[in-house]
Amino acid sequence: MPEFFTAPRVTLLAHPSFAEPAHLPVEWQGESTDGERLAEFAGRLCYMSQHNPAKRATREYLENIKKQGHGSVLEHANYSVLLEGVSRSLTHELVRHRAGFAYSQLSQRYVDESHAAFVVPPAIVGDEALEGAWRAQVESAQQAYVALVDRLMERYGWVADKVHRRKMAREAARGVLPNSTETKIVVTGNARAWRTMLELRSSEGAELEIRRAALAILRTLQAAAPGFFSDFEIYTADDRHEAARISYHKV
Ligand SMILES: Cc1cc2nc3c(=O)[nH]c(=O)nc-3n(C[C@H](O)[C@H](O)[C@H](O)COP(=O)(O)OP(=O)(O)OC[C@H]3O[C@@H](n4cnc5c(N)ncnc54)[C@H](O)[C@@H]3O)c2cc1C
């Protein structure tokens, strides 16, 4: 019996480490994280305003940056997350976000999917009959995959390099695996890029699984750097699923 995911697992892998140059100290105010200070430092360099004439706290300063649309300052801070328990259809949508992002995803050509997990589509979760019908389909697809890999390994028995032969078998057999097959992906994005992606994918128009993942990522990033993501408001939409809206659109 495969494992079934009903929620994504989001792990923050990396965030900025800011090393302030001793010859250009900023008069910091208020609470902040390294990523937020890095962006403020970059913004202040433009006007050499390290003495902080308005005595603004870092998060107030970043609020104004977002309001004014000076988004390039936010590009200095990068955050890497590991996403697990997400489907191949989700990552197909996710990787369309190009500017400011880097991706590394599990390869179905190299990795054996005989014991792959699957992600239950949110609209199906909680309905026993629908879940039963859906599970029967994905389980039979996985059985077909296992049988195909075995037969392809026999068919290409003449290929001496076993790693290459396995790759040939898996890359062909994966064609029967459903979109709901679980995958893992490392995503690195700068704060500006994350804001754009999260705005689009946490909104009511987004597909439910990527919307659920976007909300989980948003909460992770809001905890890591509130100053970049504080203008997102999470609410329950009319469709009874969570969504988020943003105050400062696409800076
Ligand atoms: C609800 C929803 C439904 C969707 N449905 C579909 C669909 O049916 N079919 C489909 O194919 N896609 C669909 N998409 C994907 C969509 O078309 C975009 O590919 C995706 O949202 C990424 O947006 P982007 O290109 O703005 O992002 P990014 O690539 O991250 O770019 C961010 C911004 O950078 C700038 N930029 C990036 N690259 C360039 C460039 N080459 N030239 C000029 N400016 C650039 C643009 O201002 C762009 O908005 C959907 C997206 C959403 C949110």
PDB file of C-alpha atoms and ligand atoms in Angstrom:
ATOM      1  CA  MET A   1       0.000   0.000   0.000  1.00  0.00           C
ATOM      2  CA  PRO A   2       1.633   3.324  -1.016  1.00  0.00           C
ATOM      3  CA  GLU A   3       1.851   6.324   1.289  1.00  0.00           C
ATOM      4  CA  PHE A   4      -0.748   9.037   0.660  1.00  0.00           C
ATOM      5  CA  PHE A   5      -0.088  12.713   1.387  1.00  0.00           C
ATOM      6  CA  THR A   6      -2.883  15.129   2.253  1.00  0.00           C
ATOM      7  CA  ALA A   7      -0.616  18.110   2.988  1.00  0.00           C
ATOM      8  CA  PRO A   8       2.767  19.328   1.783  1.00  0.00           C
ATOM      9  CA  ARG A   9       5.854  19.250   3.962  1.00  0.00           C
ATOM     10  CA  VAL A  10       7.785  22.525   3.760  1.00  0.00           C
ATOM     11  CA  THR A  11      11.289  22.803   5.235  1.00  0.00           C
ATOM     12  CA  LEU A  12      13.288  26.020   5.175  1.00  0.00           C
ATOM     13  CA  LEU A  13      16.780  24.957   4.053  1.00  0.00           C
ATOM     14  CA  ALA A  14      18.615  28.258   3.776  1.00  0.00           C
ATOM     15  CA  HIS A  15      18.253  31.966   4.485  1.00  0.00           C
ATOM     16  CA  PRO A  16      20.651  34.913   4.222  1.00  0.00           C
ATOM     17  CA  SER A  17      23.517  35.514   6.581  1.00  0.00           C
ATOM     18  CA  PHE A  18      24.324  39.238   6.619  1.00  0.00           C
ATOM     19  CA  ALA A  19      27.837  40.445   7.494  1.00  0.00           C
ATOM     20  CA  GLU A  20      27.712  44.196   7.988  1.00  0.00           C
ATOM     21  CA  PRO A  21      30.846  45.988   6.755  1.00  0.00           C
ATOM     22  CA  ALA A  22      32.530  47.779   9.658  1.00  0.00           C
ATOM     23  CA  HIS A  23      33.150  50.905   7.571  1.00  0.00           C
ATOM     24  CA  LEU A  24      29.476  51.381   6.619  1.00  0.00           C
ATOM     25  CA  PRO A  25      27.461  50.714   9.767  1.00  0.00           C
ATOM     26  CA  VAL A  26      23.709  51.311   9.682  1.00  0.00           C
ATOM     27  CA  GLU A  27      21.830  52.792  12.623  1.00  0.00           C
ATOM     28  CA  TRP A  28      19.445  49.865  12.937  1.00  0.00           C
ATOM     29  CA  GLN A  29      16.099  50.247  14.648  1.00  0.00           C
ATOM     30  CA  GLY A  30      13.680  47.537  15.752  1.00  0.00           C
ATOM     31  CA  GLU A  31      13.666  43.789  15.393  1.00  0.00           C
ATOM     32  CA  SER A  32      14.886  42.175  12.154  1.00  0.00           C
ATOM     33  CA  THR A  33      16.485  39.113  10.597  1.00  0.00           C
ATOM     34  CA  ASP A  34      19.662  38.923   8.502  1.00  0.00           C
ATOM     35  CA  GLY A  35      17.742  38.823   5.210  1.00  0.00           C
ATOM     36  CA  GLU A  36      15.739  41.930   6.121  1.00  0.00           C
ATOM     37  CA  ARG A  37      18.889  43.804   7.200  1.00  0.00           C
ATOM     38  CA  LEU A  38      20.640  42.801   3.957  1.00  0.00           C
ATOM     39  CA  ALA A  39      17.804  44.352   1.919  1.00  0.00           C
ATOM     40  CA  GLU A  40      17.767  47.504   4.067  1.00  0.00           C
ATOM     41  CA  PHE A  41      21.545  47.811   3.783  1.00  0.00           C
ATOM     42  CA  ALA A  42      21.292  47.546  -0.030  1.00  0.00           C
ATOM     43  CA  GLY A  43      18.479  50.111  -0.150  1.00  0.00           C
ATOM     44  CA  ARG A  44      20.293  52.582   2.091  1.00  0.00           C
ATOM     45  CA  LEU A  45      23.488  52.309   0.054  1.00  0.00           C
ATOM     46  CA  CYS A  46      21.665  53.924  -2.898  1.00  0.00           C
ATOM     47  CA  TYR A  47      21.305  57.179  -0.931  1.00  0.00           C
ATOM     48  CA  MET A  48      24.152  56.641   1.589  1.00  0.00           C
ATOM     49  CA  SER A  49      21.543  57.005   4.349  1.00  0.00           C
ATOM     50  CA  GLN A  50      23.142  54.586   6.827  1.00  0.00           C
ATOM     51  CA  HIS A  51      22.581  57.172   9.577  1.00  0.00           C
ATOM     52  CA  ASN A  52      18.847  56.424   9.236  1.00  0.00           C
ATOM     53  CA  PRO A  53      17.586  60.038   9.379  1.00  0.00           C
ATOM     54  CA  ALA A  54      13.912  59.066   9.878  1.00  0.00           C
ATOM     55  CA  LYS A  55      14.903  56.547  12.613  1.00  0.00           C
ATOM     56  CA  ARG A  56      12.840  53.914  10.848  1.00  0.00           C
ATOM     57  CA  ALA A  57      12.740  50.343  12.115  1.00  0.00           C
ATOM     58  CA  THR A  58      13.875  47.786   9.501  1.00  0.00           C
ATOM     59  CA  ARG A  59      10.359  46.423   8.995  1.00  0.00           C
ATOM     60  CA  GLU A  60       8.922  49.938   8.564  1.00  0.00           C
ATOM     61  CA  TYR A  61      11.667  50.658   6.047  1.00  0.00           C
ATOM     62  CA  LEU A  62      10.777  47.492   4.103  1.00  0.00           C
ATOM     63  CA  GLU A  63       7.074  48.346   4.285  1.00  0.00           C
ATOM     64  CA  ASN A  64       7.856  51.585   2.494  1.00  0.00           C
ATOM     65  CA  ILE A  65      10.020  49.760  -0.092  1.00  0.00           C
ATOM     66  CA  LYS A  66       7.089  47.444  -0.904  1.00  0.00           C
ATOM     67  CA  LYS A  67       4.631  50.370  -0.997  1.00  0.00           C
ATOM     68  CA  GLN A  68       6.864  52.390  -3.338  1.00  0.00           C
ATOM     69  CA  GLY A  69       7.490  49.343  -5.558  1.00  0.00           C
ATOM     70  CA  HIS A  70      11.288  49.358  -5.241  1.00  0.00           C
ATOM     71  CA  GLY A  71      11.279  45.582  -5.561  1.00  0.00           C
ATOM     72  CA  SER A  72      14.853  45.191  -6.759  1.00  0.00           C
ATOM     73  CA  VAL A  73      16.091  45.768  -3.195  1.00  0.00           C
ATOM     74  CA  LEU A  74      14.240  42.582  -2.166  1.00  0.00           C
ATOM     75  CA  GLU A  75      16.172  40.526  -4.718  1.00  0.00           C
ATOM     76  CA  HIS A  76      19.262  40.373  -2.493  1.00  0.00           C
ATOM     77  CA  ALA A  77      17.646  38.046   0.039  1.00  0.00           C
ATOM     78  CA  ASN A  78      17.303  34.416  -1.076  1.00  0.00           C
ATOM     79  CA  TYR A  79      15.366  31.671   0.706  1.00  0.00           C
ATOM     80  CA  SER A  80      15.598  27.959  -0.123  1.00  0.00           C
ATOM     81  CA  VAL A  81      12.818  25.550   0.752  1.00  0.00           C
ATOM     82  CA  LEU A  82      12.473  21.797   0.412  1.00  0.00           C
ATOM     83  CA  LEU A  83       9.001  20.769  -0.714  1.00  0.00           C
ATOM     84  CA  GLU A  84       7.867  17.171  -0.130  1.00  0.00           C
ATOM     85  CA  GLY A  85       4.439  15.627  -0.326  1.00  0.00           C
ATOM     86  CA  VAL A  86       3.631  17.612  -3.460  1.00  0.00           C
ATOM     87  CA  SER A  87       2.488  16.154  -6.773  1.00  0.00           C
ATOM     88  CA  ARG A  88       4.158  16.221 -10.162  1.00  0.00           C
ATOM     89  CA  SER A  89       1.253  18.343 -11.408  1.00  0.00           C
ATOM     90  CA  LEU A  90       1.986  20.927  -8.714  1.00  0.00           C
ATOM     91  CA  THR A  91       5.678  21.153  -9.647  1.00  0.00           C
ATOM     92  CA  HIS A  92       4.751  21.391 -13.316  1.00  0.00           C
ATOM     93  CA  GLU A  93       2.919  24.624 -12.438  1.00  0.00           C
ATOM     94  CA  LEU A  94       5.544  25.793  -9.941  1.00  0.00           C
ATOM     95  CA  VAL A  95       8.490  25.703 -12.352  1.00  0.00           C
ATOM     96  CA  ARG A  96       6.714  28.148 -14.662  1.00  0.00           C
ATOM     97  CA  HIS A  97       7.887  30.840 -12.217  1.00  0.00           C
ATOM     98  CA  ARG A  98      11.240  31.640 -13.809  1.00  0.00           C
ATOM     99  CA  ALA A  99      12.582  35.035 -12.790  1.00  0.00           C
ATOM    100  CA  GLY A 100      14.640  34.775  -9.589  1.00  0.00           C
ATOM    101  CA  PHE A 101      14.077  31.037  -8.987  1.00  0.00           C
ATOM    102  CA  ALA A 102      16.261  27.903  -9.058  1.00  0.00           C
ATOM    103  CA  TYR A 103      14.897  24.344  -8.946  1.00  0.00           C
ATOM    104  CA  SER A 104      16.261  20.841  -8.335  1.00  0.00           C
ATOM    105  CA  GLN A 105      13.678  18.050  -8.538  1.00  0.00           C
ATOM    106  CA  LEU A 106      13.714  14.291  -7.987  1.00  0.00           C
ATOM    107  CA  SER A 107      14.386  12.505 -11.290  1.00  0.00           C
ATOM    108  CA  GLN A 108      11.910   9.828 -12.323  1.00  0.00           C
ATOM    109  CA  ARG A 109      14.490   8.515 -14.783  1.00  0.00           C
ATOM    110  CA  TYR A 110      16.992   7.671 -12.033  1.00  0.00           C
ATOM    111  CA  VAL A 111      14.773   7.033  -9.012  1.00  0.00           C
ATOM    112  CA  ASP A 112      12.689   3.877  -8.730  1.00  0.00           C
ATOM    113  CA  GLU A 113       9.009   4.817  -8.349  1.00  0.00           C
ATOM    114  CA  SER A 114       7.837   1.281  -7.406  1.00  0.00           C
ATOM    115  CA  HIS A 115       7.166   2.562  -3.878  1.00  0.00           C
ATOM    116  CA  ALA A 116       6.352   6.166  -4.737  1.00  0.00           C
ATOM    117  CA  ALA A 117       3.827   7.969  -2.579  1.00  0.00           C
ATOM    118  CA  PHE A 118       0.833   9.865  -3.982  1.00  0.00           C
ATOM    119  CA  VAL A 119      -0.802  13.187  -3.157  1.00  0.00           C
ATOM    120  CA  VAL A 120      -4.566  13.133  -2.654  1.00  0.00           C
ATOM    121  CA  PRO A 121      -6.105  16.081  -4.567  1.00  0.00           C
ATOM    122  CA  PRO A 122      -7.565  18.494  -1.953  1.00  0.00           C
ATOM    123  CA  ALA A 123     -11.045  18.364  -3.521  1.00  0.00           C
ATOM    124  CA  ILE A 124     -11.146  14.596  -2.890  1.00  0.00           C
ATOM    125  CA  VAL A 125      -9.828  14.594   0.697  1.00  0.00           C
ATOM    126  CA  GLY A 126     -12.498  13.587   3.211  1.00  0.00           C
ATOM    127  CA  ASP A 127     -14.925  11.907   0.751  1.00  0.00           C
ATOM    128  CA  GLU A 128     -14.538   8.164   1.311  1.00  0.00           C
ATOM    129  CA  ALA A 129     -16.122   7.076  -1.966  1.00  0.00           C
ATOM    130  CA  LEU A 130     -14.132   9.508  -4.094  1.00  0.00           C
ATOM    131  CA  GLU A 131     -10.901   8.706  -2.254  1.00  0.00           C
ATOM    132  CA  GLY A 132     -11.544   4.969  -2.726  1.00  0.00           C
ATOM    133  CA  ALA A 133     -12.078   5.323  -6.483  1.00  0.00           C
ATOM    134  CA  TRP A 134      -9.008   7.554  -6.822  1.00  0.00           C
ATOM    135  CA  ARG A 135      -6.779   5.232  -4.745  1.00  0.00           C
ATOM    136  CA  ALA A 136      -7.797   2.204  -6.824  1.00  0.00           C
ATOM    137  CA  GLN A 137      -6.676   4.030  -9.989  1.00  0.00           C
ATOM    138  CA  VAL A 138      -3.301   5.185  -8.643  1.00  0.00           C
ATOM    139  CA  GLU A 139      -2.548   1.777  -7.129  1.00  0.00           C
ATOM    140  CA  SER A 140      -3.241   0.030 -10.399  1.00  0.00           C
ATOM    141  CA  ALA A 141      -1.077   2.597 -12.243  1.00  0.00           C
ATOM    142  CA  GLN A 142       1.771   1.836  -9.845  1.00  0.00           C
ATOM    143  CA  GLN A 143       1.355  -1.904 -10.432  1.00  0.00           C
ATOM    144  CA  ALA A 144       1.488  -1.271 -14.193  1.00  0.00           C
ATOM    145  CA  TYR A 145       4.699   0.744 -13.665  1.00  0.00           C
ATOM    146  CA  VAL A 146       6.368  -2.096 -11.742  1.00  0.00           C
ATOM    147  CA  ALA A 147       5.373  -4.642 -14.415  1.00  0.00           C
ATOM    148  CA  LEU A 148       6.594  -2.383 -17.230  1.00  0.00           C
ATOM    149  CA  VAL A 149       9.987  -1.792 -15.569  1.00  0.00           C
ATOM    150  CA  ASP A 150      10.471  -5.588 -15.230  1.00  0.00           C
ATOM    151  CA  ARG A 151       9.567  -6.237 -18.864  1.00  0.00           C
ATOM    152  CA  LEU A 152      11.710  -3.359 -20.160  1.00  0.00           C
ATOM    153  CA  MET A 153      14.709  -4.589 -18.140  1.00  0.00           C
ATOM    154  CA  GLU A 154      14.294  -7.935 -19.935  1.00  0.00           C
ATOM    155  CA  ARG A 155      13.765  -6.310 -23.308  1.00  0.00           C
ATOM    156  CA  TYR A 156      16.970  -4.297 -22.955  1.00  0.00           C
ATOM    157  CA  GLY A 157      18.959  -7.130 -21.371  1.00  0.00           C
ATOM    158  CA  TRP A 158      21.610  -6.629 -24.057  1.00  0.00           C
ATOM    159  CA  VAL A 159      22.518  -3.174 -22.647  1.00  0.00           C
ATOM    160  CA  ALA A 160      25.641  -3.988 -20.609  1.00  0.00           C
ATOM    161  CA  ASP A 161      25.567  -0.882 -18.367  1.00  0.00           C
ATOM    162  CA  LYS A 162      22.931  -1.752 -15.760  1.00  0.00           C
ATOM    163  CA  VAL A 163      22.482   1.870 -14.620  1.00  0.00           C
ATOM    164  CA  HIS A 164      21.747   2.898 -18.198  1.00  0.00           C
ATOM    165  CA  ARG A 165      19.384  -0.067 -18.695  1.00  0.00           C
ATOM    166  CA  ARG A 166      17.442   0.835 -15.527  1.00  0.00           C
ATOM    167  CA  LYS A 167      17.213   4.449 -16.676  1.00  0.00           C
ATOM    168  CA  MET A 168      15.831   3.328 -20.048  1.00  0.00           C
ATOM    169  CA  ALA A 169      13.227   1.164 -18.303  1.00  0.00           C
ATOM    170  CA  ARG A 170      12.181   3.795 -15.751  1.00  0.00           C
ATOM    171  CA  GLU A 171      11.977   6.693 -18.200  1.00  0.00           C
ATOM    172  CA  ALA A 172       9.568   4.694 -20.378  1.00  0.00           C
ATOM    173  CA  ALA A 173       7.537   3.102 -17.567  1.00  0.00           C
ATOM    174  CA  ARG A 174       6.945   6.440 -15.783  1.00  0.00           C
ATOM    175  CA  GLY A 175       4.529   7.284 -18.599  1.00  0.00           C
ATOM    176  CA  VAL A 176       1.813   5.352 -16.758  1.00  0.00           C
ATOM    177  CA  LEU A 177       2.307   7.138 -13.431  1.00  0.00           C
ATOM    178  CA  PRO A 178      -0.376   9.706 -12.596  1.00  0.00           C
ATOM    179  CA  ASN A 179       0.029  13.445 -12.095  1.00  0.00           C
ATOM    180  CA  SER A 180      -0.626  12.789  -8.405  1.00  0.00           C
ATOM    181  CA  THR A 181       2.693  10.958  -7.954  1.00  0.00           C
ATOM    182  CA  GLU A 182       4.555  12.529  -5.036  1.00  0.00           C
ATOM    183  CA  THR A 183       7.784  14.386  -5.764  1.00  0.00           C
ATOM    184  CA  LYS A 184      10.427  16.363  -3.920  1.00  0.00           C
ATOM    185  CA  ILE A 185      11.885  19.651  -5.052  1.00  0.00           C
ATOM    186  CA  VAL A 186      14.348  22.200  -3.690  1.00  0.00           C
ATOM    187  CA  VAL A 187      13.293  25.729  -4.598  1.00  0.00           C
ATOM    188  CA  THR A 188      15.448  28.799  -4.098  1.00  0.00           C
ATOM    189  CA  GLY A 189      13.975  32.200  -4.746  1.00  0.00           C
ATOM    190  CA  ASN A 190      14.698  35.780  -3.836  1.00  0.00           C
ATOM    191  CA  ALA A 191      12.132  37.626  -1.738  1.00  0.00           C
ATOM    192  CA  ARG A 192      10.777  39.553  -4.734  1.00  0.00           C
ATOM    193  CA  ALA A 193      10.323  36.377  -6.781  1.00  0.00           C
ATOM    194  CA  TRP A 194       8.659  34.574  -3.857  1.00  0.00           C
ATOM    195  CA  ARG A 195       6.246  37.495  -3.422  1.00  0.00           C
ATOM    196  CA  THR A 196       5.151  37.298  -7.065  1.00  0.00           C
ATOM    197  CA  MET A 197       4.780  33.518  -7.024  1.00  0.00           C
ATOM    198  CA  LEU A 198       2.926  33.523  -3.685  1.00  0.00           C
ATOM    199  CA  GLU A 199       0.569  36.270  -4.829  1.00  0.00           C
ATOM    200  CA  LEU A 200      -0.433  34.251  -7.906  1.00  0.00           C
ATOM    201  CA  ARG A 201      -0.541  30.819  -6.311  1.00  0.00           C
ATOM    202  CA  SER A 202      -2.187  31.619  -2.960  1.00  0.00           C
ATOM    203  CA  SER A 203      -5.074  33.451  -4.598  1.00  0.00           C
ATOM    204  CA  GLU A 204      -8.569  32.046  -5.101  1.00  0.00           C
ATOM    205  CA  GLY A 205      -7.943  31.514  -8.823  1.00  0.00           C
ATOM    206  CA  ALA A 206      -5.060  29.084  -8.196  1.00  0.00           C
ATOM    207  CA  GLU A 207      -5.424  25.314  -8.325  1.00  0.00           C
ATOM    208  CA  LEU A 208      -6.181  23.938  -4.844  1.00  0.00           C
ATOM    209  CA  GLU A 209      -3.038  21.883  -4.244  1.00  0.00           C
ATOM    210  CA  ILE A 210      -0.566  24.604  -5.264  1.00  0.00           C
ATOM    211  CA  ARG A 211      -2.686  27.089  -3.303  1.00  0.00           C
ATOM    212  CA  ARG A 212      -2.385  24.910  -0.187  1.00  0.00           C
ATOM    213  CA  ALA A 213       1.392  24.653  -0.724  1.00  0.00           C
ATOM    214  CA  ALA A 214       1.694  28.404  -1.361  1.00  0.00           C
ATOM    215  CA  LEU A 215      -0.012  29.082   1.979  1.00  0.00           C
ATOM    216  CA  ALA A 216       2.362  26.695   3.772  1.00  0.00           C
ATOM    217  CA  ILE A 217       5.366  28.364   2.110  1.00  0.00           C
ATOM    218  CA  LEU A 218       3.964  31.799   2.927  1.00  0.00           C
ATOM    219  CA  ARG A 219       3.699  30.912   6.634  1.00  0.00           C
ATOM    220  CA  THR A 220       7.269  29.558   6.598  1.00  0.00           C
ATOM    221  CA  LEU A 221       8.649  32.689   4.931  1.00  0.00           C
ATOM    222  CA  GLN A 222       6.569  35.049   7.079  1.00  0.00           C
ATOM    223  CA  ALA A 223       8.201  33.452  10.134  1.00  0.00           C
ATOM    224  CA  ALA A 224      11.687  33.711   8.570  1.00  0.00           C
ATOM    225  CA  ALA A 225      11.391  37.305   7.350  1.00  0.00           C
ATOM    226  CA  PRO A 226       8.155  39.123   8.315  1.00  0.00           C
ATOM    227  CA  GLY A 227       9.308  42.365   6.680  1.00  0.00           C
ATOM    228  CA  PHE A 228       9.134  40.822   3.201  1.00  0.00           C
ATOM    229  CA  PHE A 229       5.776  39.081   3.553  1.00  0.00           C
ATOM    230  CA  SER A 230       3.792  40.994   6.204  1.00  0.00           C
ATOM    231  CA  ASP A 231       1.360  42.464   3.663  1.00  0.00           C
ATOM    232  CA  PHE A 232      -0.117  39.033   2.801  1.00  0.00           C
ATOM    233  CA  GLU A 233      -3.422  38.423   4.558  1.00  0.00           C
ATOM    234  CA  ILE A 234      -4.583  34.819   4.925  1.00  0.00           C
ATOM    235  CA  TYR A 235      -8.363  34.252   4.967  1.00  0.00           C
ATOM    236  CA  THR A 236     -10.931  31.536   4.322  1.00  0.00           C
ATOM    237  CA  ALA A 237     -12.487  31.988   0.897  1.00  0.00           C
ATOM    238  CA  ASP A 238     -16.079  31.281  -0.165  1.00  0.00           C
ATOM    239  CA  ASP A 239     -14.943  27.868  -1.442  1.00  0.00           C
ATOM    240  CA  ARG A 240     -14.056  27.046   2.226  1.00  0.00           C
ATOM    241  CA  HIS A 241     -10.341  26.751   1.474  1.00  0.00           C
ATOM    242  CA  GLU A 242      -7.668  29.162   2.684  1.00  0.00           C
ATOM    243  CA  ALA A 243      -6.387  31.823   0.312  1.00  0.00           C
ATOM    244  CA  ALA A 244      -4.207  34.914   0.680  1.00  0.00           C
ATOM    245  CA  ARG A 245      -4.339  38.440  -0.689  1.00  0.00           C
ATOM    246  CA  ILE A 246      -1.589  41.000  -0.859  1.00  0.00           C
ATOM    247  CA  SER A 247      -1.629  44.754  -0.166  1.00  0.00           C
ATOM    248  CA  TYR A 248       1.280  45.800  -2.377  1.00  0.00           C
ATOM    249  CA  HIS A 249       0.771  44.103  -5.712  1.00  0.00           C
ATOM    250  CA  LYS A 250       3.763  42.736  -7.658  1.00  0.00           C
ATOM    251  CA  VAL A 251       6.617  45.098  -6.750  1.00  0.00           C
TER     252      VAL A 251
HETATM  253  C1  LIG B   1      -4.334  30.705 -11.894  1.00  0.00           C
HETATM  254  C2  LIG B   1      -3.307  30.412 -12.964  1.00  0.00           C
HETATM  255  C3  LIG B   1      -3.659  29.695 -14.078  1.00  0.00           C
HETATM  256  C4  LIG B   1      -2.718  29.423 -15.077  1.00  0.00           C
HETATM  257  N1  LIG B   1      -3.105  28.722 -16.189  1.00  0.00           N
HETATM  258  C5  LIG B   1      -2.186  28.445 -17.161  1.00  0.00           C
HETATM  259  C6  LIG B   1      -2.552  27.710 -18.340  1.00  0.00           C
HETATM  260  O1  LIG B   1      -3.686  27.289 -18.508  1.00  0.00           O
HETATM  261  N2  LIG B   1      -1.601  27.457 -19.263  1.00  0.00           N
HETATM  262  C7  LIG B   1      -0.301  27.896 -19.127  1.00  0.00           C
HETATM  263  O2  LIG B   1       0.530  27.646 -19.988  1.00  0.00           O
HETATM  264  N3  LIG B   1       0.060  28.588 -18.013  1.00  0.00           N
HETATM  265  C8  LIG B   1      -0.838  28.877 -17.053  1.00  0.00           C
HETATM  266  N4  LIG B   1      -0.447  29.565 -15.942  1.00  0.00           N
HETATM  267  C9  LIG B   1       0.958  29.953 -15.790  1.00  0.00           C
HETATM  268  C10 LIG B   1       1.193  31.426 -16.184  1.00  0.00           C
HETATM  269  O3  LIG B   1       0.904  31.646 -17.537  1.00  0.00           O
HETATM  270  C11 LIG B   1       2.656  31.807 -15.909  1.00  0.00           C
HETATM  271  O4  LIG B   1       3.514  30.986 -16.672  1.00  0.00           O
HETATM  272  C12 LIG B   1       3.030  31.656 -14.452  1.00  0.00           C
HETATM  273  O5  LIG B   1       2.050  32.226 -13.617  1.00  0.00           O
HETATM  274  C13 LIG B   1       4.363  32.339 -14.186  1.00  0.00           C
HETATM  275  O6  LIG B   1       4.168  33.715 -14.327  1.00  0.00           O
HETATM  276  P1  LIG B   1       5.273  34.686 -14.866  1.00  0.00           P
HETATM  277  O7  LIG B   1       5.710  34.309 -16.248  1.00  0.00           O
HETATM  278  O8  LIG B   1       4.744  36.058 -14.635  1.00  0.00           O
HETATM  279  O9  LIG B   1       6.435  34.347 -13.796  1.00  0.00           O
HETATM  280  P2  LIG B   1       8.001  34.500 -13.904  1.00  0.00           P
HETATM  281  O10 LIG B   1       8.567  33.692 -14.979  1.00  0.00           O
HETATM  282  O11 LIG B   1       8.510  34.211 -12.527  1.00  0.00           O
HETATM  283  O12 LIG B   1       8.205  36.002 -14.246  1.00  0.00           O
HETATM  284  C14 LIG B   1       7.925  37.050 -13.315  1.00  0.00           C
HETATM  285  C15 LIG B   1       7.867  38.352 -14.097  1.00  0.00           C
HETATM  286  O13 LIG B   1       9.150  38.603 -14.655  1.00  0.00           O
HETATM  287  C16 LIG B   1       8.991  39.171 -15.967  1.00  0.00           C
HETATM  288  N5  LIG B   1       9.529  38.233 -16.977  1.00  0.00           N
HETATM  289  C17 LIG B   1       9.922  36.935 -16.762  1.00  0.00           C
HETATM  290  N6  LIG B   1      10.384  36.397 -17.873  1.00  0.00           N
HETATM  291  C18 LIG B   1      10.271  37.337 -18.845  1.00  0.00           C
HETATM  292  C19 LIG B   1      10.562  37.354 -20.215  1.00  0.00           C
HETATM  293  N7  LIG B   1      11.070  36.278 -20.847  1.00  0.00           N
HETATM  294  N8  LIG B   1      10.313  38.477 -20.904  1.00  0.00           N
HETATM  295  C20 LIG B   1       9.812  39.567 -20.303  1.00  0.00           C
HETATM  296  N9  LIG B   1       9.501  39.627 -18.986  1.00  0.00           N
HETATM  297  C21 LIG B   1       9.728  38.518 -18.253  1.00  0.00           C
HETATM  298  C22 LIG B   1       7.496  39.399 -16.170  1.00  0.00           C
HETATM  299  O14 LIG B   1       7.152  40.663 -15.674  1.00  0.00           O
HETATM  300  C23 LIG B   1       6.890  38.340 -15.261  1.00  0.00           C
HETATM  301  O15 LIG B   1       5.559  38.616 -14.852  1.00  0.00           O
HETATM  302  C24 LIG B   1      -1.376  29.871 -14.936  1.00  0.00           C
HETATM  303  C25 LIG B   1      -1.021  30.583 -13.789  1.00  0.00           C
HETATM  304  C26 LIG B   1      -1.960  30.861 -12.795  1.00  0.00           C
HETATM  305  C27 LIG B   1      -1.524  31.621 -11.565  1.00  0.00           C
END
